[in-house]
Short mmCIF file of C-alpha atoms in Angstrom, two decimals:
data_model
loop_
_atom_site.label_atom_id
_atom_site.label_comp_id
_atom_site.label_asym_id
_atom_site.label_seq_id
_atom_site.Cartn_x
_atom_site.Cartn_y
_atom_site.Cartn_z
CA UNK N 1 206.63 103.27 1.21
CA UNK N 2 204.10 105.86 2.38
CA UNK N 3 204.85 108.00 -0.67
CA UNK N 4 204.24 105.02 -2.91
CA UNK N 5 200.74 104.59 -1.58
CA UNK N 6 199.67 108.04 -2.66
CA UNK N 7 199.74 109.81 0.68
CA UNK N 8 198.75 107.00 3.03
CA UNK N 9 199.75 107.49 6.64
CA UNK N 10 203.53 107.28 6.67
CA UNK N 11 203.80 106.63 10.43
CA UNK N 12 202.57 103.09 9.86
CA UNK N 13 205.60 102.35 7.74
CA UNK N 14 208.24 102.72 10.47
CA UNK N 15 208.50 98.95 10.40
CA UNK N 16 209.39 97.01 7.29
CA UNK N 17 206.50 95.52 5.37
CA UNK N 18 207.41 91.91 4.70
CA UNK N 19 204.81 91.16 2.03
CA UNK N 20 201.36 92.07 0.70
CA UNK N 21 198.17 90.05 1.08
CA UNK N 22 194.53 90.06 0.02
CA UNK N 23 193.60 86.89 1.96
CA UNK N 24 192.91 87.16 5.69
CA UNK N 25 193.23 83.37 6.01
CA UNK N 26 196.87 83.31 4.93
CA UNK N 27 198.15 86.77 5.84
CA UNK N 28 201.23 86.56 8.03
CA UNK N 29 203.27 88.62 10.44
CA UNK N 30 204.57 91.87 8.99
CA UNK N 31 202.35 91.79 5.90
CA UNK N 32 200.15 94.62 4.63
CA UNK N 33 196.57 93.44 4.19
CA UNK N 34 194.34 94.96 1.51
CA UNK N 35 190.65 94.71 2.41
CA UNK N 36 188.92 94.17 -0.92
CA UNK N 37 185.20 93.92 -1.57
CA UNK N 38 182.94 92.74 -4.40
CA UNK N 39 183.39 95.83 -6.64
CA UNK N 40 187.18 95.52 -6.36
CA UNK N 41 187.12 91.92 -7.57
CA UNK N 42 184.77 92.75 -10.42
CA UNK N 43 187.00 95.61 -11.60
CA UNK N 44 190.00 93.30 -11.41
CA UNK N 45 188.37 90.85 -13.82
CA UNK N 46 186.94 88.23 -11.47
CA UNK N 47 183.53 86.62 -11.84
CA UNK N 48 181.51 85.29 -8.94
CA UNK N 49 180.63 86.43 -5.45
CA UNK N 50 183.25 87.48 -2.92
CA UNK N 51 183.10 88.30 0.77
CA UNK N 52 183.85 91.81 1.94
CA UNK N 53 187.32 91.62 3.47
CA UNK N 54 186.54 94.53 5.79
CA UNK N 55 184.73 91.89 7.85
CA UNK N 56 188.05 90.09 8.30
CA UNK N 57 190.37 92.97 9.13
CA UNK N 58 190.42 92.15 12.85
CA UNK N 59 191.39 88.49 12.25
CA UNK N 60 194.05 89.60 9.76
CA UNK N 61 195.59 91.95 12.31
CA UNK N 62 195.39 89.20 14.93
CA UNK N 63 197.40 86.98 12.61
CA UNK N 64 200.16 89.58 12.63
CA UNK N 65 199.41 91.87 9.69
CA UNK N 66 201.27 95.13 10.21
CA UNK N 67 198.29 97.16 8.97
CA UNK N 68 195.23 96.96 6.75
CA UNK N 69 194.28 99.11 3.78
CA UNK N 70 190.56 99.86 4.14
CA UNK N 71 187.95 102.02 2.48
CA UNK N 72 187.40 105.27 4.31
CA UNK N 73 183.62 105.22 3.84
CA UNK N 74 183.34 101.66 5.13
CA UNK N 75 185.29 102.41 8.30
CA UNK N 76 183.23 105.55 8.88
CA UNK N 77 180.10 103.44 9.36
CA UNK N 78 181.70 100.57 11.30
CA UNK N 79 182.36 101.35 14.96
CA UNK N 80 184.31 98.13 15.51
CA UNK N 81 186.75 99.02 12.75
CA UNK N 82 187.13 102.51 14.15
CA UNK N 83 188.65 101.00 17.30
CA UNK N 84 191.44 99.66 15.06
CA UNK N 85 192.09 103.01 13.44
CA UNK N 86 195.75 103.15 14.45
CA UNK N 87 196.36 100.03 12.33
CA UNK N 88 194.37 101.16 9.29
CA UNK N 89 195.40 102.94 6.11
CA UNK N 90 192.25 104.68 4.95
CA UNK N 91 191.74 105.11 1.21
CA UNK N 92 188.88 105.92 -1.11
CA UNK N 93 189.59 102.90 -3.33
CA UNK N 94 191.41 99.80 -2.06
CA UNK N 95 192.21 98.19 -5.39
CA UNK N 96 193.41 101.52 -6.78
CA UNK N 97 195.75 101.81 -3.79
CA UNK N 98 197.18 98.35 -4.54
CA UNK N 99 197.64 99.19 -8.21
CA UNK N 100 199.14 102.60 -7.42
CA UNK N 101 201.66 100.99 -5.12
CA UNK N 102 202.66 98.54 -7.87
CA UNK N 103 202.95 101.39 -10.37
CA UNK N 104 205.25 103.32 -8.01
CA UNK N 105 207.46 100.27 -7.54
CA UNK N 106 207.61 99.85 -11.32
CA UNK N 107 208.51 103.52 -11.82
CA UNK N 108 211.35 103.35 -9.30
CA UNK N 109 212.62 100.15 -10.91
CA UNK N 110 212.55 101.34 -14.53
CA UNK N 111 213.67 98.21 -16.40
CA UNK N 112 212.02 96.55 -19.43
CA UNK N 113 208.67 94.78 -19.24
CA UNK N 114 207.50 91.99 -21.54
CA UNK N 115 203.71 91.71 -21.59
CA UNK N 116 202.16 88.46 -22.82
CA UNK N 117 198.52 87.93 -23.72
CA UNK N 118 196.44 85.49 -25.73
CA UNK N 119 193.37 83.34 -25.39
CA UNK N 120 195.61 80.41 -24.44
CA UNK N 121 199.26 79.72 -23.75
CA UNK N 122 200.12 82.75 -21.61
CA UNK N 123 201.50 80.88 -18.63
CA UNK N 124 203.45 78.35 -20.70
CA UNK N 125 204.96 81.11 -22.84
CA UNK N 126 205.85 83.15 -19.76
CA UNK N 127 207.55 80.21 -18.08
CA UNK N 128 209.50 79.19 -21.19
CA UNK N 129 210.58 82.75 -21.91
CA UNK N 130 211.69 83.30 -18.33
CA UNK N 131 213.63 80.03 -18.35
CA UNK N 132 215.45 80.85 -21.59
CA UNK N 133 216.32 84.41 -20.58
CA UNK N 134 217.44 83.36 -17.11
CA UNK N 135 219.93 81.13 -18.88
CA UNK N 136 221.57 84.23 -20.37
CA UNK N 137 222.23 85.61 -16.91
CA UNK N 138 219.29 87.99 -16.74
CA UNK N 139 217.52 88.27 -13.42
CA UNK N 140 213.84 87.76 -14.16
CA UNK N 141 210.70 88.81 -12.35
CA UNK N 142 207.73 86.86 -13.67
CA UNK N 143 204.04 86.70 -12.93
CA UNK N 144 203.25 84.51 -9.96
CA UNK N 145 201.52 81.35 -11.21
CA UNK N 146 198.83 82.57 -13.66
CA UNK N 147 198.33 85.95 -11.99
CA UNK N 148 197.29 88.05 -14.96
CA UNK N 149 194.48 90.40 -13.89
CA UNK N 150 194.03 93.62 -11.94
CA UNK N 151 194.97 91.90 -8.68
CA UNK N 152 197.47 89.32 -9.86
CA UNK N 153 199.65 91.67 -11.88
CA UNK N 154 200.21 94.24 -9.11
CA UNK N 155 200.83 91.48 -6.57
CA UNK N 156 203.43 90.02 -8.93
CA UNK N 157 205.14 93.40 -9.33
CA UNK N 158 205.19 93.88 -5.56
CA UNK N 159 207.27 90.72 -5.25
CA UNK N 160 210.18 93.02 -6.11
CA UNK N 161 209.89 94.57 -2.65
CA UNK N 162 208.73 91.52 -0.67
CA UNK N 163 210.58 89.07 1.56
CA UNK N 164 213.86 91.00 1.51
CA UNK N 165 213.93 91.42 -2.27
CA UNK N 166 214.85 94.74 -3.86
CA UNK N 167 213.99 96.14 -7.31
CA UNK N 168 217.67 96.27 -8.27
CA UNK N 169 217.73 92.48 -8.00
CA UNK N 170 215.82 92.25 -11.31
CA UNK N 171 216.74 93.14 -14.90
CA UNK N 172 213.50 92.28 -16.68
CA UNK N 173 209.84 91.56 -15.92
CA UNK N 174 207.76 89.03 -17.85
CA UNK N 175 204.11 89.56 -17.03
CA UNK N 176 200.93 87.86 -18.18
CA UNK N 177 198.08 90.21 -19.04
CA UNK N 178 194.64 88.66 -19.25
CA UNK N 179 191.04 89.72 -19.72
CA UNK N 180 187.58 88.19 -19.61
CA UNK N 181 185.19 91.09 -20.16
CA UNK N 182 184.67 94.22 -22.28
CA UNK N 183 185.77 96.49 -19.41
CA UNK N 184 189.25 97.29 -20.78
CA UNK N 185 191.12 95.14 -18.27
CA UNK N 186 194.34 95.02 -20.30
CA UNK N 187 194.27 98.78 -20.80
CA UNK N 188 194.40 99.17 -17.03
CA UNK N 189 197.19 96.61 -16.70
CA UNK N 190 199.44 98.37 -19.20
CA UNK N 191 198.90 101.59 -17.27
CA UNK N 192 200.46 99.89 -14.23
CA UNK N 193 203.42 98.43 -16.12
CA UNK N 194 203.71 99.84 -19.66
CA UNK N 195 205.32 97.10 -21.76
CA UNK N 196 208.45 97.52 -23.85
CA UNK N 197 207.57 94.30 -25.68
CA UNK N 198 204.06 92.97 -26.25
CA UNK N 199 203.46 89.35 -27.26
CA UNK N 200 200.11 88.37 -28.81
CA UNK N 201 199.73 84.59 -28.94
CA UNK N 202 196.29 83.98 -30.43
CA UNK N 203 192.67 85.07 -30.37
CA UNK N 204 190.05 82.37 -29.74
CA UNK N 205 186.28 82.40 -29.10
CA UNK N 206 186.52 82.53 -25.30
CA UNK N 207 184.58 84.65 -22.80
CA UNK N 208 181.88 85.15 -25.44
CA UNK N 209 179.26 85.22 -22.69
CA UNK N 210 180.70 88.64 -21.84
CA UNK N 211 182.23 89.73 -25.15
CA UNK N 212 179.75 88.43 -27.71
CA UNK N 213 182.05 87.95 -30.71
CA UNK N 214 185.60 86.86 -31.38
CA UNK N 215 186.22 90.29 -32.90
CA UNK N 216 185.43 91.83 -29.53
CA UNK N 217 187.90 89.44 -27.92
CA UNK N 218 190.53 90.64 -30.39
CA UNK N 219 189.75 94.28 -29.63
CA UNK N 220 190.33 93.74 -25.92
CA UNK N 221 193.53 91.75 -26.56
CA UNK N 222 194.80 94.51 -28.85
CA UNK N 223 194.97 96.87 -25.88
CA UNK N 224 198.36 95.33 -25.09
CA UNK N 225 199.74 96.56 -28.42
CA UNK N 226 198.00 99.91 -28.06
CA UNK N 227 199.64 100.32 -24.66
CA UNK N 228 203.23 99.67 -25.75
CA UNK N 229 205.78 102.29 -24.80
CA UNK N 230 206.82 104.55 -27.71
CA UNK N 231 209.07 102.44 -29.91
CA UNK N 232 207.97 99.27 -28.16
CA UNK N 233 208.12 95.99 -30.04
CA UNK N 234 204.99 94.03 -30.97
CA UNK N 235 205.49 90.28 -31.39
CA UNK N 236 202.57 88.81 -33.33
CA UNK N 237 201.39 85.35 -34.37
CA UNK N 238 201.56 85.28 -38.17
CA UNK N 239 199.18 82.31 -38.28
CA UNK N 240 196.32 84.25 -36.64
CA UNK N 241 194.66 86.86 -38.83
CA UNK N 242 193.04 88.67 -35.92
CA UNK N 243 196.43 88.97 -34.27
CA UNK N 244 198.10 90.17 -37.46
CA UNK N 245 195.42 92.85 -37.80
CA UNK N 246 196.90 94.36 -34.64
CA UNK N 247 199.85 95.66 -36.68
CA UNK N 248 197.71 98.73 -37.30
CA UNK N 249 197.68 99.44 -33.55
CA UNK N 250 201.37 100.39 -33.37
CA UNK N 251 203.87 102.56 -35.18
CA UNK N 252 206.75 100.66 -33.63
CA UNK N 253 208.68 97.58 -34.76
CA UNK N 254 206.72 94.38 -35.39
CA UNK N 255 208.18 90.88 -35.27
CA UNK N 256 206.20 87.81 -36.26
CA UNK N 257 206.32 84.12 -35.45
CA UNK N 258 204.46 81.19 -36.94
CA UNK N 259 204.44 77.80 -38.60
CA UNK N 260 202.02 77.99 -41.52
CA UNK N 261 202.59 81.53 -42.81
CA UNK N 262 205.79 83.43 -43.56
CA UNK N 263 207.18 84.95 -40.37
CA UNK N 264 210.36 86.41 -38.91
CA UNK N 265 210.69 83.37 -36.65
CA UNK N 266 209.41 79.96 -37.69
CA UNK N 267 209.47 76.50 -36.16
CA UNK N 268 210.89 73.53 -37.99
#
């Protein structure tokens, strides 16, 4: 596990990490706590104001967390945290450490990933797809609830190594990939888990307070198709022109679905 976290102190991993947490209120015994702060949440795609979790490291450890991932510069100026140094994993960037860990788990696993995005319908499509494929005998990892941003996706991937689970217990991952700003959120998500199949549901005028135009929404959504593995399959909504324009973003196979326009798969 130490190698997965990009050189974090391996001696803290003598005991098994049961799970991973970003919430000091719910962290449990044996879990690794990531102390995130406002910039981490903003980079992950959250809006609003968030407390600095470094202020809650001591309570998290008191609740039984095996260790806490904390920013090196923050600990350097906090004498109280320095007294907990033997329980801290010091990093330059807490959210990058979380995402790097998820990427390492993905790399060791090495099975196909289905990425799903769209202005609506991601969670429903994920759940239906997982249900259908599970019926064929495939062992499915899917996004937890509607976890689809720079925190939710890595936490979902880390479920492969949580609570006694192992990566070899899964054949396929179905992951939501969302965005709400022009900061290339989906581009970062596909760098964590490059998709073999990318599903584009629709583009709608959402998050315009950050993106300005529906064309900008489409450009950010298209990062899923741009991030497909070589030869990866794009699955596009034939009834949405902005989605169909994404065909130009890939040299790989394209499948279409729809109701109104001709498509490879249609509903009756």
